[in-house]
Amino acid sequence: MADGKPTLAVLGGTGKEGSGLAARWAAAGYEVVIGGRDAGKAEAAAAELAAAIPGANVRGADNAAAAAAGEIVVLTVPYAAQQATALAVKDALAGKILVDVTVPLVPPKVNRVQLPEGGSAAMALQAALGEGVRVVSAFQNISAHHLHDLDHELDCDVLVAGDDIAAREAVIALAEAAKLRGFHAGPLCNSVVTEALTSVLISINQRYKVPSAGIRITGLPG
Amino acid sequence: MADGKPTLAVLGGTGKEGSGLAARWAAAGYEVVIGGRDAGKAEAAAAELAAAIPGANVRGADNAAAAAAGEIVVLTVPYAAQQATALAVKDALAGKILVDVTVPLVPPKVNRVQLPEGGSAAMALQAALGEGVRVVSAFQNISAHHLHDLDHELDCDVLVAGDDIAAREAVIALAEAAKLRGFHAGPLCNSVVTEALTSVLISINQRYKVPSAGIRITGLPG
């Protein structure tokens, strides 16, 4: 922990979405551990971020070591690897917040909502991990397209769903650290919306020939 | 049809959402038939709109007569009545566009996403009606709160999902007539998102103490 900021582990942080989020958190002064299946690749990804971001406190490790080091753990692997990756480090997640960024796309028709069993990948993950881990769903709708451009104002809000309100607050703080607006979206079952919304946004990207459609929440005070 | 504008039937048009949409379409010069279970109540609702909107061409009828008169039929009944209402007028819907505004809320916990069998109320309706009716899903996220205030700029976009692109275009035109922005959201299965999003918006309304949170699509050209 640095300056009251929790150490963050980003499992799958060698991917585009994970490394983009890691870059923004590193730039905001968080200590970040990039996790990967391969420690060497994770170290290389971390070195790349460290070179690009002055003063960044970022290192790489295999997913198990990253999960052990993180006070909040962020899961940014493809849907097919979601449960296996989290279950492999289950003991290291005990008592922690696990931020699930998983989008349950079913290739090749990624512009069609194809709900997973039970409707929500985050709910299935919570069931698999048990009550000892606080799963919070967030960031599924943030296009990786501009995440690495740290000065780019991302025109998309983050809906944060989870059953533990304090855990949601902690993830909203992470959204804000990444220069995004985060909002309470209700209990974890509401993660259905953000998981499925990504297919709608992909559909909009295709139809309107844009790289990264997003959503803003309206009607709020201020 | 008046001025190339299709005659609209709004089944359940005596309710707050349906009468609000009907008011906006009547104000835009559409011929509107308010449908209700009770013809007298539908006529009274129509008379109220006619009195409020100069030049409005609006009348009331029972749902069967309204469905027969409408070139596009809009379904704005509560979820519990959705399939029964549509199936009762199935013959009158043949070859037409049916705009499904249904939100599959499960009281009392309307701020929790509780998916219907198969995930989408609109998909279930399409299956029940068969291929002779073009079901298009739209308007579930538009709060009734400001619909009747015709000069109020509604700060929410309309995601339009349907398997027939021309039918979606027709519904996008209806959104624009109601002074809303409508967007192609992909095939009808993507209706899951708008149906479930309403629970998230209710959750946001409760959490942030606002009357009508909504969404805007971002990242589009212009």
PDB file of C-alpha atoms in Angstrom, chain B:
ATOM      1  CA  MET B   1     -51.485   7.203 -42.742  1.00  0.00           C
ATOM      2  CA  ALA B   2     -51.047  10.994 -42.664  1.00  0.00           C
ATOM      3  CA  ASP B   3     -48.229  12.715 -44.577  1.00  0.00           C
ATOM      4  CA  GLY B   4     -46.428   9.406 -44.997  1.00  0.00           C
ATOM      5  CA  LYS B   5     -46.553   8.846 -41.263  1.00  0.00           C
ATOM      6  CA  PRO B   6     -47.900   5.435 -40.255  1.00  0.00           C
ATOM      7  CA  THR B   7     -50.941   5.264 -38.021  1.00  0.00           C
ATOM      8  CA  LEU B   8     -49.772   4.183 -34.574  1.00  0.00           C
ATOM      9  CA  ALA B   9     -51.639   1.996 -32.103  1.00  0.00           C
ATOM     10  CA  VAL B  10     -50.439   2.125 -28.520  1.00  0.00           C
ATOM     11  CA  LEU B  11     -51.754  -0.900 -26.639  1.00  0.00           C
ATOM     12  CA  GLY B  12     -51.802  -0.149 -22.945  1.00  0.00           C
ATOM     13  CA  GLY B  13     -51.828   3.486 -23.948  1.00  0.00           C
ATOM     14  CA  THR B  14     -53.826   4.430 -20.884  1.00  0.00           C
ATOM     15  CA  GLY B  15     -50.749   3.855 -18.722  1.00  0.00           C
ATOM     16  CA  LYS B  16     -48.138   6.461 -17.933  1.00  0.00           C
ATOM     17  CA  GLU B  17     -45.431   5.279 -20.367  1.00  0.00           C
ATOM     18  CA  GLY B  18     -47.824   4.509 -23.218  1.00  0.00           C
ATOM     19  CA  SER B  19     -49.775   7.746 -22.955  1.00  0.00           C
ATOM     20  CA  GLY B  20     -46.528   9.710 -22.733  1.00  0.00           C
ATOM     21  CA  LEU B  21     -45.209   8.186 -25.946  1.00  0.00           C
ATOM     22  CA  ALA B  22     -48.631   8.652 -27.570  1.00  0.00           C
ATOM     23  CA  ALA B  23     -48.597  12.335 -26.588  1.00  0.00           C
ATOM     24  CA  ARG B  24     -45.216  12.873 -28.205  1.00  0.00           C
ATOM     25  CA  TRP B  25     -46.242  11.111 -31.415  1.00  0.00           C
ATOM     26  CA  ALA B  26     -49.548  12.964 -31.577  1.00  0.00           C
ATOM     27  CA  ALA B  27     -47.673  16.234 -31.122  1.00  0.00           C
ATOM     28  CA  ALA B  28     -45.414  15.214 -34.020  1.00  0.00           C
ATOM     29  CA  GLY B  29     -48.416  14.816 -36.315  1.00  0.00           C
ATOM     30  CA  TYR B  30     -48.955  11.072 -36.172  1.00  0.00           C
ATOM     31  CA  GLU B  31     -52.449   9.619 -36.116  1.00  0.00           C
ATOM     32  CA  VAL B  32     -52.551   7.711 -32.836  1.00  0.00           C
ATOM     33  CA  VAL B  33     -55.023   5.154 -31.560  1.00  0.00           C
ATOM     34  CA  ILE B  34     -54.840   4.583 -27.815  1.00  0.00           C
ATOM     35  CA  GLY B  35     -55.703   0.984 -27.016  1.00  0.00           C
ATOM     36  CA  GLY B  36     -56.922  -0.271 -23.659  1.00  0.00           C
ATOM     37  CA  ARG B  37     -58.652  -3.290 -22.189  1.00  0.00           C
ATOM     38  CA  ASP B  38     -61.586  -0.963 -21.629  1.00  0.00           C
ATOM     39  CA  ALA B  39     -62.599   1.115 -24.658  1.00  0.00           C
ATOM     40  CA  GLY B  40     -64.150   3.809 -22.453  1.00  0.00           C
ATOM     41  CA  LYS B  41     -60.940   4.369 -20.513  1.00  0.00           C
ATOM     42  CA  ALA B  42     -58.950   4.461 -23.741  1.00  0.00           C
ATOM     43  CA  GLU B  43     -61.342   7.046 -25.177  1.00  0.00           C
ATOM     44  CA  ALA B  44     -60.993   9.139 -22.021  1.00  0.00           C
ATOM     45  CA  ALA B  45     -57.179   8.963 -22.230  1.00  0.00           C
ATOM     46  CA  ALA B  46     -57.337   9.959 -25.892  1.00  0.00           C
ATOM     47  CA  ALA B  47     -59.667  12.878 -25.116  1.00  0.00           C
ATOM     48  CA  GLU B  48     -57.210  14.083 -22.495  1.00  0.00           C
ATOM     49  CA  LEU B  49     -54.358  14.077 -25.010  1.00  0.00           C
ATOM     50  CA  ALA B  50     -56.521  15.714 -27.666  1.00  0.00           C
ATOM     51  CA  ALA B  51     -57.382  18.517 -25.262  1.00  0.00           C
ATOM     52  CA  ALA B  52     -53.743  19.086 -24.329  1.00  0.00           C
ATOM     53  CA  ILE B  53     -52.202  18.929 -27.802  1.00  0.00           C
ATOM     54  CA  PRO B  54     -53.484  21.376 -30.445  1.00  0.00           C
ATOM     55  CA  GLY B  55     -54.354  19.599 -33.683  1.00  0.00           C
ATOM     56  CA  ALA B  56     -53.766  16.121 -32.285  1.00  0.00           C
ATOM     57  CA  ASN B  57     -55.327  13.270 -34.240  1.00  0.00           C
ATOM     58  CA  VAL B  58     -55.867  10.796 -31.453  1.00  0.00           C
ATOM     59  CA  ARG B  59     -58.711   8.467 -30.501  1.00  0.00           C
ATOM     60  CA  GLY B  60     -59.318   5.598 -28.128  1.00  0.00           C
ATOM     61  CA  ALA B  61     -60.483   2.027 -28.722  1.00  0.00           C
ATOM     62  CA  ASP B  62     -60.232  -1.395 -27.173  1.00  0.00           C
ATOM     63  CA  ASN B  63     -56.915  -3.122 -27.801  1.00  0.00           C
ATOM     64  CA  ALA B  64     -58.307  -5.281 -30.621  1.00  0.00           C
ATOM     65  CA  ALA B  65     -59.707  -2.345 -32.598  1.00  0.00           C
ATOM     66  CA  ALA B  66     -56.552  -0.312 -31.924  1.00  0.00           C
ATOM     67  CA  ALA B  67     -54.297  -3.145 -33.139  1.00  0.00           C
ATOM     68  CA  ALA B  68     -56.419  -3.471 -36.271  1.00  0.00           C
ATOM     69  CA  ALA B  69     -56.180   0.268 -36.985  1.00  0.00           C
ATOM     70  CA  GLY B  70     -52.475   0.658 -36.323  1.00  0.00           C
ATOM     71  CA  GLU B  71     -49.910   0.272 -39.086  1.00  0.00           C
ATOM     72  CA  ILE B  72     -47.269   0.074 -36.380  1.00  0.00           C
ATOM     73  CA  VAL B  73     -48.394  -1.308 -33.025  1.00  0.00           C
ATOM     74  CA  VAL B  74     -46.673  -0.375 -29.780  1.00  0.00           C
ATOM     75  CA  LEU B  75     -47.038  -2.573 -26.702  1.00  0.00           C
ATOM     76  CA  THR B  76     -46.744  -0.718 -23.388  1.00  0.00           C
ATOM     77  CA  VAL B  77     -48.516  -3.015 -20.941  1.00  0.00           C
ATOM     78  CA  PRO B  78     -46.966  -4.412 -17.750  1.00  0.00           C
ATOM     79  CA  TYR B  79     -44.835  -7.526 -18.167  1.00  0.00           C
ATOM     80  CA  ALA B  80     -47.466  -9.776 -16.611  1.00  0.00           C
ATOM     81  CA  ALA B  81     -49.890  -8.809 -19.407  1.00  0.00           C
ATOM     82  CA  GLN B  82     -47.410  -8.724 -22.289  1.00  0.00           C
ATOM     83  CA  GLN B  83     -47.956 -12.047 -24.013  1.00  0.00           C
ATOM     84  CA  ALA B  84     -51.689 -12.301 -23.335  1.00  0.00           C
ATOM     85  CA  THR B  85     -52.320  -8.819 -24.726  1.00  0.00           C
ATOM     86  CA  ALA B  86     -50.317  -9.442 -27.897  1.00  0.00           C
ATOM     87  CA  LEU B  87     -51.629 -12.963 -28.506  1.00  0.00           C
ATOM     88  CA  ALA B  88     -55.226 -11.759 -28.133  1.00  0.00           C
ATOM     89  CA  VAL B  89     -54.712  -9.467 -31.154  1.00  0.00           C
ATOM     90  CA  LYS B  90     -52.275 -11.697 -33.047  1.00  0.00           C
ATOM     91  CA  ASP B  91     -54.271 -11.767 -36.290  1.00  0.00           C
ATOM     92  CA  ALA B  92     -54.340  -7.972 -36.426  1.00  0.00           C
ATOM     93  CA  LEU B  93     -50.546  -7.871 -36.075  1.00  0.00           C
ATOM     94  CA  ALA B  94     -49.817 -10.005 -39.143  1.00  0.00           C
ATOM     95  CA  GLY B  95     -47.204  -8.359 -41.353  1.00  0.00           C
ATOM     96  CA  LYS B  96     -46.832  -5.396 -39.003  1.00  0.00           C
ATOM     97  CA  ILE B  97     -44.099  -4.078 -36.754  1.00  0.00           C
ATOM     98  CA  LEU B  98     -44.802  -4.650 -33.071  1.00  0.00           C
ATOM     99  CA  VAL B  99     -42.721  -2.354 -30.865  1.00  0.00           C
ATOM    100  CA  ASP B 100     -42.221  -4.086 -27.531  1.00  0.00           C
ATOM    101  CA  VAL B 101     -41.591  -1.672 -24.666  1.00  0.00           C
ATOM    102  CA  THR B 102     -41.947  -4.375 -22.009  1.00  0.00           C
ATOM    103  CA  VAL B 103     -39.613  -4.377 -19.033  1.00  0.00           C
ATOM    104  CA  PRO B 104     -39.602  -7.764 -17.315  1.00  0.00           C
ATOM    105  CA  LEU B 105     -39.437  -6.414 -13.770  1.00  0.00           C
ATOM    106  CA  VAL B 106     -40.240  -8.790 -10.938  1.00  0.00           C
ATOM    107  CA  PRO B 107     -41.753  -6.812  -8.029  1.00  0.00           C
ATOM    108  CA  PRO B 108     -40.995  -6.048  -5.321  1.00  0.00           C
ATOM    109  CA  LYS B 109     -37.238  -6.073  -6.081  1.00  0.00           C
ATOM    110  CA  VAL B 110     -37.419  -4.027  -9.258  1.00  0.00           C
ATOM    111  CA  ASN B 111     -33.866  -2.722  -8.769  1.00  0.00           C
ATOM    112  CA  ARG B 112     -32.449  -6.226  -9.298  1.00  0.00           C
ATOM    113  CA  VAL B 113     -32.078  -7.788 -12.730  1.00  0.00           C
ATOM    114  CA  GLN B 114     -34.205 -10.921 -12.713  1.00  0.00           C
ATOM    115  CA  LEU B 115     -34.035 -12.337 -16.206  1.00  0.00           C
ATOM    116  CA  PRO B 116     -37.105 -13.975 -17.704  1.00  0.00           C
ATOM    117  CA  GLU B 117     -36.938 -17.500 -19.101  1.00  0.00           C
ATOM    118  CA  GLY B 118     -34.506 -17.379 -22.011  1.00  0.00           C
ATOM    119  CA  GLY B 119     -33.197 -13.935 -21.009  1.00  0.00           C
ATOM    120  CA  SER B 120     -35.402 -11.582 -23.029  1.00  0.00           C
ATOM    121  CA  ALA B 121     -39.104 -10.766 -22.859  1.00  0.00           C
ATOM    122  CA  ALA B 122     -39.013  -9.494 -26.456  1.00  0.00           C
ATOM    123  CA  MET B 123     -37.469 -12.743 -27.711  1.00  0.00           C
ATOM    124  CA  ALA B 124     -40.134 -14.747 -25.883  1.00  0.00           C
ATOM    125  CA  LEU B 125     -42.824 -12.557 -27.450  1.00  0.00           C
ATOM    126  CA  GLN B 126     -41.375 -13.033 -30.935  1.00  0.00           C
ATOM    127  CA  ALA B 127     -41.364 -16.794 -30.389  1.00  0.00           C
ATOM    128  CA  ALA B 128     -44.981 -16.721 -29.195  1.00  0.00           C
ATOM    129  CA  LEU B 129     -46.174 -14.600 -32.140  1.00  0.00           C
ATOM    130  CA  GLY B 130     -44.185 -16.368 -34.824  1.00  0.00           C
ATOM    131  CA  GLU B 131     -42.385 -14.976 -37.824  1.00  0.00           C
ATOM    132  CA  GLY B 132     -45.415 -13.164 -39.258  1.00  0.00           C
ATOM    133  CA  VAL B 133     -44.916 -10.266 -36.854  1.00  0.00           C
ATOM    134  CA  ARG B 134     -41.731  -8.182 -36.769  1.00  0.00           C
ATOM    135  CA  VAL B 135     -41.021  -7.573 -33.090  1.00  0.00           C
ATOM    136  CA  VAL B 136     -38.716  -4.633 -32.393  1.00  0.00           C
ATOM    137  CA  SER B 137     -37.591  -3.799 -28.874  1.00  0.00           C
ATOM    138  CA  ALA B 138     -37.283  -0.140 -27.822  1.00  0.00           C
ATOM    139  CA  PHE B 139     -38.088   2.618 -25.305  1.00  0.00           C
ATOM    140  CA  GLN B 140     -37.680   0.485 -22.134  1.00  0.00           C
ATOM    141  CA  ASN B 141     -35.238   2.977 -20.623  1.00  0.00           C
ATOM    142  CA  ILE B 142     -37.232   6.142 -21.186  1.00  0.00           C
ATOM    143  CA  SER B 143     -38.637   7.256 -17.872  1.00  0.00           C
ATOM    144  CA  ALA B 144     -42.301   8.205 -18.048  1.00  0.00           C
ATOM    145  CA  HIS B 145     -41.435  11.042 -15.667  1.00  0.00           C
ATOM    146  CA  HIS B 146     -40.959  13.736 -18.314  1.00  0.00           C
ATOM    147  CA  LEU B 147     -42.619  12.191 -21.392  1.00  0.00           C
ATOM    148  CA  HIS B 148     -45.796  14.241 -20.985  1.00  0.00           C
ATOM    149  CA  ASP B 149     -43.843  17.471 -20.724  1.00  0.00           C
ATOM    150  CA  LEU B 150     -43.537  17.795 -24.482  1.00  0.00           C
ATOM    151  CA  ASP B 151     -40.949  20.556 -24.394  1.00  0.00           C
ATOM    152  CA  HIS B 152     -38.696  18.699 -21.984  1.00  0.00           C
ATOM    153  CA  GLU B 153     -35.582  17.404 -23.677  1.00  0.00           C
ATOM    154  CA  LEU B 154     -35.345  13.800 -22.536  1.00  0.00           C
ATOM    155  CA  ASP B 155     -31.749  13.027 -21.624  1.00  0.00           C
ATOM    156  CA  CYS B 156     -31.807   9.374 -22.649  1.00  0.00           C
ATOM    157  CA  ASP B 157     -31.149   7.517 -25.897  1.00  0.00           C
ATOM    158  CA  VAL B 158     -33.265   4.709 -27.324  1.00  0.00           C
ATOM    159  CA  LEU B 159     -31.556   1.428 -28.185  1.00  0.00           C
ATOM    160  CA  VAL B 160     -33.533  -0.329 -30.916  1.00  0.00           C
ATOM    161  CA  ALA B 161     -33.063  -4.086 -31.261  1.00  0.00           C
ATOM    162  CA  GLY B 162     -34.681  -6.259 -33.894  1.00  0.00           C
ATOM    163  CA  ASP B 163     -33.897  -8.856 -36.508  1.00  0.00           C
ATOM    164  CA  ASP B 164     -35.323  -6.799 -39.400  1.00  0.00           C
ATOM    165  CA  ILE B 165     -33.217  -3.758 -40.225  1.00  0.00           C
ATOM    166  CA  ALA B 166     -35.997  -1.888 -42.043  1.00  0.00           C
ATOM    167  CA  ALA B 167     -38.258  -2.390 -39.039  1.00  0.00           C
ATOM    168  CA  ARG B 168     -35.543  -1.012 -36.775  1.00  0.00           C
ATOM    169  CA  GLU B 169     -35.229   2.030 -39.053  1.00  0.00           C
ATOM    170  CA  ALA B 170     -38.978   2.645 -38.739  1.00  0.00           C
ATOM    171  CA  VAL B 171     -38.733   2.534 -34.946  1.00  0.00           C
ATOM    172  CA  ILE B 172     -35.715   4.825 -34.927  1.00  0.00           C
ATOM    173  CA  ALA B 173     -37.899   7.288 -36.868  1.00  0.00           C
ATOM    174  CA  LEU B 174     -40.503   7.007 -34.099  1.00  0.00           C
ATOM    175  CA  ALA B 175     -37.836   7.731 -31.488  1.00  0.00           C
ATOM    176  CA  GLU B 176     -36.821  10.823 -33.401  1.00  0.00           C
ATOM    177  CA  ALA B 177     -40.463  11.888 -33.716  1.00  0.00           C
ATOM    178  CA  ALA B 178     -40.621  11.699 -29.917  1.00  0.00           C
ATOM    179  CA  LYS B 179     -37.562  13.998 -29.784  1.00  0.00           C
ATOM    180  CA  LEU B 180     -35.234  11.183 -28.786  1.00  0.00           C
ATOM    181  CA  ARG B 181     -32.125   9.770 -30.405  1.00  0.00           C
ATOM    182  CA  GLY B 182     -32.606   6.170 -31.549  1.00  0.00           C
ATOM    183  CA  PHE B 183     -29.781   3.795 -32.439  1.00  0.00           C
ATOM    184  CA  HIS B 184     -29.473   0.386 -34.020  1.00  0.00           C
ATOM    185  CA  ALA B 185     -28.591  -1.961 -31.162  1.00  0.00           C
ATOM    186  CA  GLY B 186     -28.389  -5.133 -33.217  1.00  0.00           C
ATOM    187  CA  PRO B 187     -30.574  -8.236 -33.404  1.00  0.00           C
ATOM    188  CA  LEU B 188     -33.570  -8.843 -31.163  1.00  0.00           C
ATOM    189  CA  CYS B 189     -31.529 -10.999 -28.773  1.00  0.00           C
ATOM    190  CA  ASN B 190     -29.708  -7.801 -27.764  1.00  0.00           C
ATOM    191  CA  SER B 191     -32.958  -6.641 -26.167  1.00  0.00           C
ATOM    192  CA  VAL B 192     -31.644  -8.343 -23.010  1.00  0.00           C
ATOM    193  CA  VAL B 193     -29.581  -5.227 -22.402  1.00  0.00           C
ATOM    194  CA  THR B 194     -32.355  -2.636 -22.509  1.00  0.00           C
ATOM    195  CA  GLU B 195     -34.788  -4.858 -20.635  1.00  0.00           C
ATOM    196  CA  ALA B 196     -32.282  -5.455 -17.828  1.00  0.00           C
ATOM    197  CA  LEU B 197     -30.857  -1.925 -17.883  1.00  0.00           C
ATOM    198  CA  THR B 198     -34.100  -0.556 -16.473  1.00  0.00           C
ATOM    199  CA  SER B 199     -33.382  -2.314 -13.156  1.00  0.00           C
ATOM    200  CA  VAL B 200     -29.925  -0.735 -13.098  1.00  0.00           C
ATOM    201  CA  LEU B 201     -31.437   2.698 -13.765  1.00  0.00           C
ATOM    202  CA  ILE B 202     -33.973   2.154 -10.968  1.00  0.00           C
ATOM    203  CA  SER B 203     -31.070   1.171  -8.727  1.00  0.00           C
ATOM    204  CA  ILE B 204     -29.252   4.377  -9.700  1.00  0.00           C
ATOM    205  CA  ASN B 205     -32.404   6.444  -9.105  1.00  0.00           C
ATOM    206  CA  GLN B 206     -32.646   5.016  -5.594  1.00  0.00           C
ATOM    207  CA  ARG B 207     -28.949   5.303  -4.772  1.00  0.00           C
ATOM    208  CA  TYR B 208     -28.445   8.836  -6.088  1.00  0.00           C
ATOM    209  CA  LYS B 209     -31.965  10.087  -5.247  1.00  0.00           C
ATOM    210  CA  VAL B 210     -32.876  11.183  -8.762  1.00  0.00           C
ATOM    211  CA  PRO B 211     -36.194  10.656 -10.607  1.00  0.00           C
ATOM    212  CA  SER B 212     -35.065   9.448 -14.009  1.00  0.00           C
ATOM    213  CA  ALA B 213     -31.495   8.331 -14.674  1.00  0.00           C
ATOM    214  CA  GLY B 214     -30.877   7.382 -18.276  1.00  0.00           C
ATOM    215  CA  ILE B 215     -28.103   6.583 -20.731  1.00  0.00           C
ATOM    216  CA  ARG B 216     -26.502   8.298 -23.664  1.00  0.00           C
ATOM    217  CA  ILE B 217     -24.490   6.499 -26.301  1.00  0.00           C
ATOM    218  CA  THR B 218     -21.056   8.073 -26.765  1.00  0.00           C
ATOM    219  CA  GLY B 219     -18.292   7.758 -29.314  1.00  0.00           C
ATOM    220  CA  LEU B 220     -20.486   8.306 -32.359  1.00  0.00           C
ATOM    221  CA  PRO B 221     -19.607  10.597 -35.243  1.00  0.00           C
ATOM    222  CA  GLY B 222     -20.958  14.123 -35.111  1.00  0.00           C
TER     223      GLY B 222
END
